[in-house]
Amino acid sequence: MYVSDLALDDFRSYEHLVVSFEPGITTFVGPNGQGKTNLVEAIGYLSTLSSHRVGSESALVRRAAPGEEQPGGAVVRAKVIHGERPTVLEVEIVSGKANRARLNRGQTRPRELLGLLRTVAFAPEDLALVREEPVVRRRFLDDLAVTLRPALAGVRVEHDRILAQRASLLKAARAARGVSASMATSLEVWDAQLAAVDARLIAARVDVVTHLRDWVASSYATVSTVSGAQSEAQIAYRASLLLREGAAEPDPRRSTAWLEEEKELLDVEATTARLIAAMADLHPQEVERGANLVGAHRDDLSLFLGGLPAKGFASHGEQWSMALALRLASYEMLRHDVDAFGGDGEPVLILDDVFASLDARRRRALTGVVAGAQQALVTAAVDEDVPSEIDGARFKVEASTLTAVT
Ligand SMILES: Nc1ncnc2c1ncn2[C@@H]1O[C@H](COP(=O)(O)OP(=O)(O)OP(=O)(O)O)[C@@H](O)[C@H]1O
Ligand SMILES: [Mg+2]
């Protein structure tokens, strides 16, 4: 699929922008702070309805200059071509209110837009996928799961709501220094509700991990600067439920039992029952801590290089390769998801400022991917950062204005 038209109103630094794109490569070149990332962020936002740069969406609405009236919201609109059919997606980000969405000009819930525009974005911040806390990797898996099966967005929202309510109950029990009979009854109700959504979320993540696994290994081999056993990349779903039940930490050098245990988590009904049992066991500790101690929100994606955890063992260069491999694998997985859009599930590839931080080998590897993509949007501060093999359309970005370079 590809984005043929993009329109922005009061999004970030853009007051008003209308631009058309061709399939293939489009490059945006301009000095720092001119609006390159803001532009590709807008497309990414339409795809996931979330931004990886900010916690609060109000940062996405243009801040007026002093003396100018502050816009109340931002609009991002894009025409997406899947096969021959165009789809027009629009989201309005209203400061302090819920987003509004339109699909082919008709009002709809924002959630209905999910999955319609697929993107995979590479950015220097991706190193966080390897280095940072589990929440970053859970989000990586959840975003992919929603892309593959948009209905999961509802499960995710439901999960977060139930998790928060159960946490409040546990906090109340802690404050009361014990669980009254009525609290015990509601806790059991929350256990069942949380376990049910947890199990669906976990199964969806394990499904993503299963599909991603071989692509991570091959993508790592593509971007790694060394070959051999040291460069074998592996991933595992690290489920707090399994650890709670006494399973060992995933450790590819010791055993592959983890793979079997992981697969069992695809059985939603069985996992629900196992989670309810684990929660019942944990009640005293959960009340003592005033927190939910088992489930999807405590899980992680374990990353291994040469059998060792990438976090804590791998070098900076290896971690960067792993991060690139995770993005590249996502792109390959979605591209090969032939069930979607009549076989046109290939995501739009976004490379925000990545070539500058790559060595020659990784540059070559990514250049090959970009050249073969149905649509790739590439940003760079200077022309020299863009490999010479990358041609196609080029725009100069200056003060949030695009000028076609001919
Ligand atoms: N909500 C907003 N309203 C107005 N301006 C904003 C808003 N959010 C960000 N900006 C401005 O946008 C600019 C950053 O744009 P962007 O991140 O797209 O730059 P860039 O071209 O990618 O630069 P770099 O090469 O450094 O990555 C900054 O000057 C910032 O102040
Ligand atoms: Mg940028």
Tab-separated table of C-alpha atoms and ligand atoms in Angstrom:
chain	number	residue	atom	x	y	z
A	1	MET	CA	0.000	0.000	0.000
A	2	TYR	CA	1.038	3.605	-0.290
A	3	VAL	CA	-0.008	7.086	0.741
A	4	SER	CA	-0.884	9.135	-2.340
A	5	ASP	CA	-2.009	12.336	-0.609
A	6	LEU	CA	-1.411	13.914	2.757
A	7	ALA	CA	-3.037	16.988	4.268
A	8	LEU	CA	-2.130	18.513	7.633
A	9	ASP	CA	-3.818	21.320	9.522
A	10	ASP	CA	-2.155	22.660	12.647
A	11	PHE	CA	-0.243	19.434	13.188
A	12	ARG	CA	3.025	20.150	15.071
A	13	SER	CA	4.904	22.850	13.171
A	14	TYR	CA	2.639	22.598	10.094
A	15	GLU	CA	-0.069	25.206	9.839
A	16	HIS	CA	-1.374	23.891	6.565
A	17	LEU	CA	0.135	21.345	4.212
A	18	VAL	CA	-1.181	19.519	1.167
A	19	VAL	CA	1.173	17.193	-0.672
A	20	SER	CA	0.959	14.262	-3.078
A	21	PHE	CA	3.287	11.279	-3.173
A	22	GLU	CA	4.113	8.627	-5.719
A	23	PRO	CA	4.790	5.011	-4.842
A	24	GLY	CA	8.500	4.210	-4.518
A	25	ILE	CA	10.981	6.325	-2.615
A	26	THR	CA	10.385	9.886	-1.459
A	27	THR	CA	13.158	11.691	0.367
A	28	PHE	CA	12.821	14.742	2.612
A	29	VAL	CA	16.002	16.707	3.172
A	30	GLY	CA	16.405	19.744	5.378
A	31	PRO	CA	18.358	21.133	8.324
A	32	ASN	CA	17.516	20.314	11.944
A	33	GLY	CA	14.184	21.420	13.317
A	34	GLN	CA	12.552	22.132	9.947
A	35	GLY	CA	9.706	19.627	10.202
A	36	LYS	CA	10.963	16.349	8.674
A	37	THR	CA	10.150	14.175	11.666
A	38	ASN	CA	6.858	16.016	12.232
A	39	LEU	CA	5.818	15.098	8.697
A	40	VAL	CA	6.507	11.374	8.958
A	41	GLU	CA	5.177	11.364	12.512
A	42	ALA	CA	1.819	12.518	11.106
A	43	ILE	CA	1.683	9.469	8.838
A	44	GLY	CA	2.743	7.193	11.671
A	45	TYR	CA	0.059	8.729	13.868
A	46	LEU	CA	-2.652	7.965	11.355
A	47	SER	CA	-1.473	4.381	11.327
A	48	THR	CA	-1.297	3.668	15.080
A	49	LEU	CA	-3.180	6.652	16.564
A	50	SER	CA	-0.294	7.080	18.933
A	51	SER	CA	2.976	8.908	18.827
A	52	HIS	CA	6.182	7.445	20.146
A	53	ARG	CA	7.545	10.913	20.810
A	54	VAL	CA	5.009	12.196	23.299
A	55	GLY	CA	2.935	11.121	26.219
A	56	SER	CA	0.323	13.794	25.726
A	57	GLU	CA	-1.402	14.336	22.403
A	58	SER	CA	-1.714	18.068	22.957
A	59	ALA	CA	1.945	18.355	21.859
A	60	LEU	CA	0.742	17.306	18.410
A	61	VAL	CA	-1.409	20.413	18.048
A	62	ARG	CA	0.453	23.390	16.640
A	63	ARG	CA	1.522	25.928	19.233
A	64	ALA	CA	0.584	29.327	17.925
A	65	ALA	CA	3.162	32.072	17.719
A	66	PRO	CA	2.833	34.838	20.328
A	67	GLY	CA	-0.085	37.097	19.466
A	68	GLU	CA	-1.674	34.514	17.176
A	69	GLU	CA	-4.816	32.606	18.140
A	70	GLN	CA	-4.122	29.092	19.460
A	71	PRO	CA	-5.678	26.404	17.234
A	72	GLY	CA	-8.072	24.110	19.117
A	73	GLY	CA	-6.983	20.963	17.302
A	74	ALA	CA	-4.997	19.343	14.530
A	75	VAL	CA	-6.156	17.380	11.512
A	76	VAL	CA	-4.217	14.661	9.695
A	77	ARG	CA	-5.769	13.311	6.523
A	78	ALA	CA	-4.326	10.832	4.036
A	79	LYS	CA	-5.446	8.967	0.992
A	80	VAL	CA	-4.135	5.411	1.072
A	81	ILE	CA	-4.073	3.167	-1.973
A	82	HIS	CA	-4.375	-0.583	-1.363
A	83	GLY	CA	-4.397	-2.330	-4.707
A	84	GLU	CA	-6.658	-0.082	-6.753
A	85	ARG	CA	-8.988	1.087	-3.992
A	86	PRO	CA	-8.304	4.421	-2.327
A	87	THR	CA	-9.259	4.914	1.326
A	88	VAL	CA	-9.339	8.344	2.929
A	89	LEU	CA	-8.418	8.357	6.610
A	90	GLU	CA	-8.807	11.430	8.749
A	91	VAL	CA	-8.203	12.047	12.406
A	92	GLU	CA	-8.834	15.235	14.296
A	93	ILE	CA	-6.836	15.660	17.486
A	94	VAL	CA	-8.829	18.015	19.686
A	95	SER	CA	-6.947	19.548	22.613
A	96	GLY	CA	-8.301	18.177	25.857
A	97	LYS	CA	-10.982	16.046	24.190
A	98	ALA	CA	-11.363	12.668	22.521
A	99	ASN	CA	-10.155	12.387	18.941
A	100	ARG	CA	-12.628	12.416	16.090
A	101	ALA	CA	-12.194	10.296	12.983
A	102	ARG	CA	-13.559	10.027	9.487
A	103	LEU	CA	-13.268	7.188	7.030
A	104	ASN	CA	-13.969	8.018	3.395
A	105	ARG	CA	-15.485	11.292	4.669
A	106	GLY	CA	-18.002	9.575	6.971
A	107	GLN	CA	-17.806	9.952	10.765
A	108	THR	CA	-16.457	6.892	12.538
A	109	ARG	CA	-14.754	5.888	15.754
A	110	PRO	CA	-10.979	6.496	15.713
A	111	ARG	CA	-10.457	2.804	16.401
A	112	GLU	CA	-12.009	1.957	13.028
A	113	LEU	CA	-8.975	3.524	11.320
A	114	LEU	CA	-6.523	1.111	12.897
A	115	GLY	CA	-4.934	-1.387	10.554
A	116	LEU	CA	-5.979	0.497	7.407
A	117	LEU	CA	-2.684	2.322	6.963
A	118	ARG	CA	0.246	0.110	7.806
A	119	THR	CA	3.588	1.707	8.552
A	120	VAL	CA	6.903	0.487	9.890
A	121	ALA	CA	9.149	3.287	11.066
A	122	PHE	CA	12.890	3.164	11.732
A	123	ALA	CA	14.395	5.897	13.891
A	124	PRO	CA	17.558	6.345	15.954
A	125	GLU	CA	15.388	6.098	19.095
A	126	ASP	CA	14.738	2.446	18.220
A	127	LEU	CA	17.762	1.550	20.318
A	128	ALA	CA	15.276	1.868	23.172
A	129	LEU	CA	13.673	-1.380	21.964
A	130	VAL	CA	16.756	-3.219	23.152
A	131	ARG	CA	17.929	-1.067	26.026
A	132	GLU	CA	14.904	0.291	27.784
A	133	GLU	CA	12.324	-1.175	30.120
A	134	PRO	CA	9.882	-3.959	29.088
A	135	VAL	CA	7.069	-1.458	28.497
A	136	VAL	CA	8.781	-0.387	25.261
A	137	ARG	CA	8.856	-3.956	23.941
A	138	ARG	CA	5.306	-4.706	25.046
A	139	ARG	CA	4.208	-1.684	23.072
A	140	PHE	CA	6.184	-2.890	20.070
A	141	LEU	CA	4.365	-6.234	20.196
A	142	ASP	CA	0.968	-4.701	20.890
A	143	ASP	CA	1.253	-2.251	17.992
A	144	LEU	CA	2.087	-5.125	15.650
A	145	ALA	CA	-0.721	-7.249	17.048
A	146	VAL	CA	-3.219	-4.435	16.417
A	147	THR	CA	-1.852	-3.916	12.908
A	148	LEU	CA	-2.419	-7.586	12.149
A	149	ARG	CA	-5.763	-7.796	13.902
A	150	PRO	CA	-7.331	-4.375	14.504
A	151	ALA	CA	-10.077	-5.824	16.722
A	152	LEU	CA	-7.374	-6.265	19.322
A	153	ALA	CA	-7.332	-2.495	19.926
A	154	GLY	CA	-10.548	-2.909	21.901
A	155	VAL	CA	-9.038	-5.691	23.997
A	156	ARG	CA	-6.060	-3.482	24.759
A	157	VAL	CA	-8.271	-0.641	25.997
A	158	GLU	CA	-10.395	-3.033	28.009
A	159	HIS	CA	-7.290	-4.612	29.516
A	160	ASP	CA	-5.911	-1.267	30.672
A	161	ARG	CA	-9.245	-0.280	32.186
A	162	ILE	CA	-9.677	-3.523	34.135
A	163	LEU	CA	-6.043	-3.523	35.225
A	164	ALA	CA	-6.444	-0.014	36.670
A	165	GLN	CA	-9.667	-0.907	38.475
A	166	ARG	CA	-8.214	-4.055	39.945
A	167	ALA	CA	-5.181	-2.027	41.083
A	168	SER	CA	-7.493	0.434	42.864
A	169	LEU	CA	-9.203	-2.394	44.673
A	170	LEU	CA	-5.841	-3.849	45.736
A	171	LYS	CA	-4.739	-0.415	46.971
A	172	ALA	CA	-7.970	-0.036	48.922
A	173	ALA	CA	-7.392	-3.457	50.474
A	174	ARG	CA	-3.877	-2.453	51.412
A	175	ALA	CA	-5.103	0.758	53.011
A	176	ALA	CA	-7.736	-1.214	54.930
A	177	ARG	CA	-4.994	-3.643	56.018
A	178	GLY	CA	-6.950	-6.620	54.843
A	179	VAL	CA	-9.589	-7.943	52.543
A	180	SER	CA	-13.175	-7.687	53.750
A	181	ALA	CA	-15.682	-10.291	52.598
A	182	SER	CA	-17.143	-7.935	50.015
A	183	MET	CA	-13.677	-6.996	48.761
A	184	ALA	CA	-12.824	-10.667	48.390
A	185	THR	CA	-15.904	-11.172	46.261
A	186	SER	CA	-15.135	-8.218	43.990
A	187	LEU	CA	-11.516	-9.280	43.756
A	188	GLU	CA	-12.618	-12.626	42.379
A	189	VAL	CA	-14.791	-10.882	39.824
A	190	TRP	CA	-11.864	-8.693	38.757
A	191	ASP	CA	-9.561	-11.727	38.598
A	192	ALA	CA	-11.857	-13.392	36.081
A	193	GLN	CA	-12.287	-10.250	34.009
A	194	LEU	CA	-8.611	-9.392	33.962
A	195	ALA	CA	-7.579	-12.972	33.204
A	196	ALA	CA	-9.937	-13.093	30.215
A	197	VAL	CA	-8.520	-9.968	28.517
A	198	ASP	CA	-4.988	-10.776	29.641
A	199	ALA	CA	-5.193	-14.178	27.965
A	200	ARG	CA	-6.360	-12.664	24.678
A	201	LEU	CA	-3.639	-10.031	24.724
A	202	ILE	CA	-0.963	-12.587	25.595
A	203	ALA	CA	-2.117	-14.961	22.849
A	204	ALA	CA	-2.014	-12.122	20.308
A	205	ARG	CA	1.516	-11.175	21.376
A	206	VAL	CA	2.712	-14.780	21.239
A	207	ASP	CA	1.191	-15.023	17.777
A	208	VAL	CA	3.245	-11.978	16.736
A	209	VAL	CA	6.399	-13.435	18.312
A	210	THR	CA	5.819	-16.727	16.487
A	211	HIS	CA	5.461	-14.992	13.133
A	212	LEU	CA	8.324	-12.609	13.794
A	213	ARG	CA	10.838	-15.167	15.051
A	214	ASP	CA	12.384	-16.346	11.773
A	215	TRP	CA	12.290	-12.856	10.315
A	216	VAL	CA	14.262	-11.514	13.274
A	217	ALA	CA	16.938	-14.141	12.732
A	218	SER	CA	17.241	-13.476	8.987
A	219	SER	CA	16.965	-9.692	9.370
A	220	TYR	CA	19.693	-9.694	11.984
A	221	ALA	CA	21.940	-11.649	9.656
A	222	THR	CA	21.237	-9.012	6.997
A	223	VAL	CA	22.128	-5.977	9.114
A	224	SER	CA	24.802	-7.443	11.357
A	225	THR	CA	28.391	-6.551	10.635
A	226	VAL	CA	29.666	-9.981	11.657
A	227	SER	CA	28.499	-13.456	10.803
A	228	GLY	CA	28.635	-16.785	12.613
A	229	ALA	CA	27.138	-18.084	15.838
A	230	GLN	CA	27.754	-14.801	17.640
A	231	SER	CA	25.297	-13.144	15.332
A	232	GLU	CA	22.428	-15.507	15.887
A	233	ALA	CA	19.430	-13.477	16.996
A	234	GLN	CA	16.574	-15.057	18.906
A	235	ILE	CA	13.425	-13.811	20.576
A	236	ALA	CA	11.162	-15.264	23.257
A	237	TYR	CA	7.973	-14.139	24.927
A	238	ARG	CA	8.805	-13.769	28.608
A	239	ALA	CA	5.502	-14.384	30.344
A	240	SER	CA	5.135	-13.483	34.004
A	241	LEU	CA	2.558	-16.283	34.209
A	242	LEU	CA	5.110	-18.925	33.200
A	243	LEU	CA	7.700	-17.616	35.644
A	244	ARG	CA	5.078	-17.548	38.382
A	245	GLU	CA	4.214	-21.170	37.596
A	246	GLY	CA	7.852	-22.074	38.102
A	247	ALA	CA	9.146	-22.137	34.524
A	248	ALA	CA	12.772	-21.147	34.011
A	249	GLU	CA	13.769	-17.856	32.392
A	250	PRO	CA	14.016	-18.236	28.616
A	251	ASP	CA	17.624	-19.189	27.917
A	252	PRO	CA	18.325	-20.461	24.411
A	253	ARG	CA	21.713	-21.854	25.451
A	254	ARG	CA	20.171	-24.152	28.043
A	255	SER	CA	16.904	-25.383	26.636
A	256	THR	CA	14.213	-24.894	24.061
A	257	ALA	CA	11.461	-25.823	26.534
A	258	TRP	CA	10.499	-22.171	26.458
A	259	LEU	CA	9.256	-22.484	22.898
A	260	GLU	CA	6.769	-25.165	23.908
A	261	GLU	CA	5.616	-23.245	26.959
A	262	GLU	CA	5.200	-20.136	24.844
A	263	LYS	CA	3.088	-22.022	22.318
A	264	GLU	CA	0.699	-23.190	25.025
A	265	LEU	CA	-0.142	-19.562	25.741
A	266	LEU	CA	-1.973	-19.439	22.411
A	267	ASP	CA	-4.790	-21.403	24.079
A	268	VAL	CA	-6.845	-18.497	25.407
A	269	GLU	CA	-9.225	-20.554	27.526
A	270	ALA	CA	-6.464	-22.529	29.222
A	271	THR	CA	-4.402	-19.375	29.824
A	272	THR	CA	-7.409	-17.645	31.374
A	273	ALA	CA	-7.802	-20.484	33.873
A	274	ARG	CA	-4.074	-20.513	34.621
A	275	LEU	CA	-4.082	-16.767	35.215
A	276	ILE	CA	-7.036	-16.989	37.576
A	277	ALA	CA	-5.190	-19.655	39.554
A	278	ALA	CA	-1.986	-17.603	39.647
A	279	MET	CA	-3.886	-14.516	40.817
A	280	ALA	CA	-5.669	-16.452	43.546
A	281	ASP	CA	-2.255	-17.638	44.780
A	282	LEU	CA	-0.899	-14.138	44.698
A	283	HIS	CA	-3.729	-12.333	46.504
A	284	PRO	CA	-1.864	-11.885	49.823
A	285	GLN	CA	1.204	-10.399	48.088
A	286	GLU	CA	-0.930	-8.283	45.770
A	287	VAL	CA	-2.809	-6.800	48.730
A	288	GLU	CA	0.441	-6.207	50.587
A	289	ARG	CA	1.920	-4.387	47.598
A	290	GLY	CA	-1.338	-2.832	46.406
A	291	ALA	CA	-0.502	-3.866	42.830
A	292	ASN	CA	-1.313	-6.393	40.089
A	293	LEU	CA	1.542	-8.896	40.108
A	294	VAL	CA	0.896	-11.262	37.208
A	295	GLY	CA	-0.315	-10.911	33.631
A	296	ALA	CA	0.307	-9.206	30.320
A	297	HIS	CA	1.432	-5.953	31.950
A	298	ARG	CA	4.374	-7.735	33.614
A	299	ASP	CA	5.545	-9.563	30.481
A	300	ASP	CA	8.463	-8.820	28.190
A	301	LEU	CA	10.001	-9.746	24.889
A	302	SER	CA	13.389	-11.347	25.552
A	303	LEU	CA	16.066	-10.650	22.954
A	304	PHE	CA	19.146	-12.823	22.575
A	305	LEU	CA	22.320	-12.556	20.568
A	306	GLY	CA	24.495	-15.623	20.353
A	307	GLY	CA	22.325	-17.024	23.154
A	308	LEU	CA	23.012	-14.151	25.561
A	309	PRO	CA	20.521	-11.443	26.517
A	310	ALA	CA	20.980	-8.475	24.177
A	311	LYS	CA	20.333	-6.095	27.045
A	312	GLY	CA	23.330	-6.083	29.338
A	313	PHE	CA	25.602	-8.278	27.182
A	314	ALA	CA	25.556	-7.013	23.617
A	315	SER	CA	27.794	-4.199	22.416
A	316	HIS	CA	26.396	-0.882	21.276
A	317	GLY	CA	26.738	-1.882	17.614
A	318	GLU	CA	25.085	-5.252	18.225
A	319	GLN	CA	22.204	-3.601	20.059
A	320	TRP	CA	21.701	-1.203	17.174
A	321	SER	CA	21.683	-4.162	14.757
A	322	MET	CA	19.115	-5.898	16.939
A	323	ALA	CA	16.885	-2.818	16.937
A	324	LEU	CA	17.143	-2.543	13.150
A	325	ALA	CA	16.426	-6.260	12.850
A	326	LEU	CA	13.242	-5.916	14.917
A	327	ARG	CA	11.940	-3.181	12.608
A	328	LEU	CA	13.042	-4.976	9.476
A	329	ALA	CA	11.427	-8.184	10.694
A	330	SER	CA	8.183	-6.294	11.364
A	331	TYR	CA	8.238	-4.986	7.822
A	332	GLU	CA	8.871	-8.465	6.368
A	333	MET	CA	6.213	-10.065	8.533
A	334	LEU	CA	3.549	-7.541	7.484
A	335	ARG	CA	4.642	-7.655	3.865
A	336	HIS	CA	4.183	-11.428	3.849
A	337	ASP	CA	0.817	-11.231	5.574
A	338	VAL	CA	-0.984	-12.139	2.369
A	339	ASP	CA	-4.432	-12.275	3.960
A	340	ALA	CA	-4.576	-8.517	4.342
A	341	PHE	CA	-6.018	-6.142	1.737
A	342	GLY	CA	-6.157	-8.760	-0.994
A	343	GLY	CA	-2.438	-9.425	-0.640
A	344	ASP	CA	-1.485	-5.754	-0.404
A	345	GLY	CA	-0.541	-5.655	3.259
A	346	GLU	CA	2.933	-4.266	2.611
A	347	PRO	CA	3.435	-1.377	5.024
A	348	VAL	CA	4.750	2.054	4.142
A	349	LEU	CA	8.372	2.125	5.211
A	350	ILE	CA	9.514	5.199	7.117
A	351	LEU	CA	13.204	5.858	7.746
A	352	ASP	CA	13.567	8.926	9.894
A	353	ASP	CA	17.147	10.087	10.037
A	354	VAL	CA	18.662	6.612	10.176
A	355	PHE	CA	21.177	6.532	7.327
A	356	ALA	CA	23.469	9.036	9.052
A	357	SER	CA	24.013	6.667	11.956
A	358	LEU	CA	24.705	3.542	9.860
A	359	ASP	CA	28.002	2.096	8.732
A	360	ALA	CA	28.535	1.043	5.122
A	361	ARG	CA	27.272	-2.506	5.495
A	362	ARG	CA	24.061	-1.584	7.280
A	363	ARG	CA	23.520	1.258	4.833
A	364	ARG	CA	23.732	-1.188	1.958
A	365	ALA	CA	21.364	-3.610	3.646
A	366	LEU	CA	18.731	-0.964	4.332
A	367	THR	CA	19.198	0.655	0.927
A	368	GLY	CA	18.264	-2.675	-0.633
A	369	VAL	CA	15.100	-2.871	1.444
A	370	VAL	CA	14.143	0.730	0.688
A	371	ALA	CA	14.713	0.248	-3.034
A	372	GLY	CA	12.393	-2.757	-3.069
A	373	ALA	CA	9.623	-1.170	-0.977
A	374	GLN	CA	6.296	-0.220	-2.468
A	375	GLN	CA	6.641	3.128	-0.706
A	376	ALA	CA	9.478	4.411	1.435
A	377	LEU	CA	9.626	7.827	3.072
A	378	VAL	CA	13.167	8.774	4.008
A	379	THR	CA	14.340	11.827	5.913
A	380	ALA	CA	17.868	13.193	6.200
A	381	ALA	CA	19.485	16.414	7.343
A	382	VAL	CA	21.792	16.666	4.323
A	383	ASP	CA	21.925	15.076	0.873
A	384	GLU	CA	25.182	13.296	1.721
A	385	ASP	CA	23.372	11.206	4.326
A	386	VAL	CA	21.178	9.647	1.647
A	387	PRO	CA	22.908	6.746	-0.164
A	388	SER	CA	23.371	7.571	-3.833
A	389	GLU	CA	21.403	4.454	-4.872
A	390	ILE	CA	18.315	6.028	-3.364
A	391	ASP	CA	16.590	8.022	-6.049
A	392	GLY	CA	12.930	8.879	-6.560
A	393	ALA	CA	11.139	12.038	-5.563
A	394	ARG	CA	12.880	14.537	-3.330
A	395	PHE	CA	11.541	17.396	-1.251
A	396	LYS	CA	13.421	20.161	0.501
A	397	VAL	CA	11.954	20.830	3.951
A	398	GLU	CA	12.412	24.313	5.338
A	399	ALA	CA	10.345	26.042	8.015
A	400	SER	CA	7.703	23.321	7.617
A	401	THR	CA	7.275	24.015	3.927
A	402	LEU	CA	7.949	21.390	1.281
A	403	THR	CA	9.539	22.242	-2.030
A	404	ALA	CA	9.871	19.575	-4.716
A	405	VAL	CA	13.489	19.244	-5.925
A	406	THR	CA	13.654	18.567	-9.646
B	1	LIG	N1	3.098	21.395	18.580
B	1	LIG	C1	4.017	22.111	17.950
B	1	LIG	N2	3.742	23.377	17.533
B	1	LIG	C2	4.654	24.117	16.879
B	1	LIG	N3	5.898	23.701	16.627
B	1	LIG	C3	6.241	22.468	17.036
B	1	LIG	C4	5.337	21.613	17.718
B	1	LIG	N4	5.954	20.443	18.001
B	1	LIG	C5	7.201	20.570	17.521
B	1	LIG	N5	7.377	21.776	16.946
B	1	LIG	C6	8.598	22.297	16.329
B	1	LIG	O1	8.964	21.490	15.254
B	1	LIG	C7	10.375	21.490	15.147
B	1	LIG	C8	10.908	20.090	15.092
B	1	LIG	O2	10.557	19.558	13.916
B	1	LIG	P1	11.076	18.124	13.520
B	1	LIG	O3	11.268	17.281	14.713
B	1	LIG	O4	10.180	17.665	12.462
B	1	LIG	O5	12.503	18.530	12.961
B	1	LIG	P2	13.409	17.713	11.970
B	1	LIG	O6	13.373	18.397	10.662
B	1	LIG	O7	13.077	16.287	12.026
B	1	LIG	O8	14.837	17.986	12.640
B	1	LIG	P3	16.067	16.998	12.930
B	1	LIG	O9	16.873	16.988	11.686
B	1	LIG	O10	16.778	17.707	14.039
B	1	LIG	O11	15.518	15.677	13.318
B	1	LIG	C9	10.937	22.152	16.354
B	1	LIG	O12	11.399	23.437	15.985
B	1	LIG	C10	9.765	22.252	17.288
B	1	LIG	O13	9.808	23.406	18.072
B	2	MG	MG	13.954	14.639	12.888
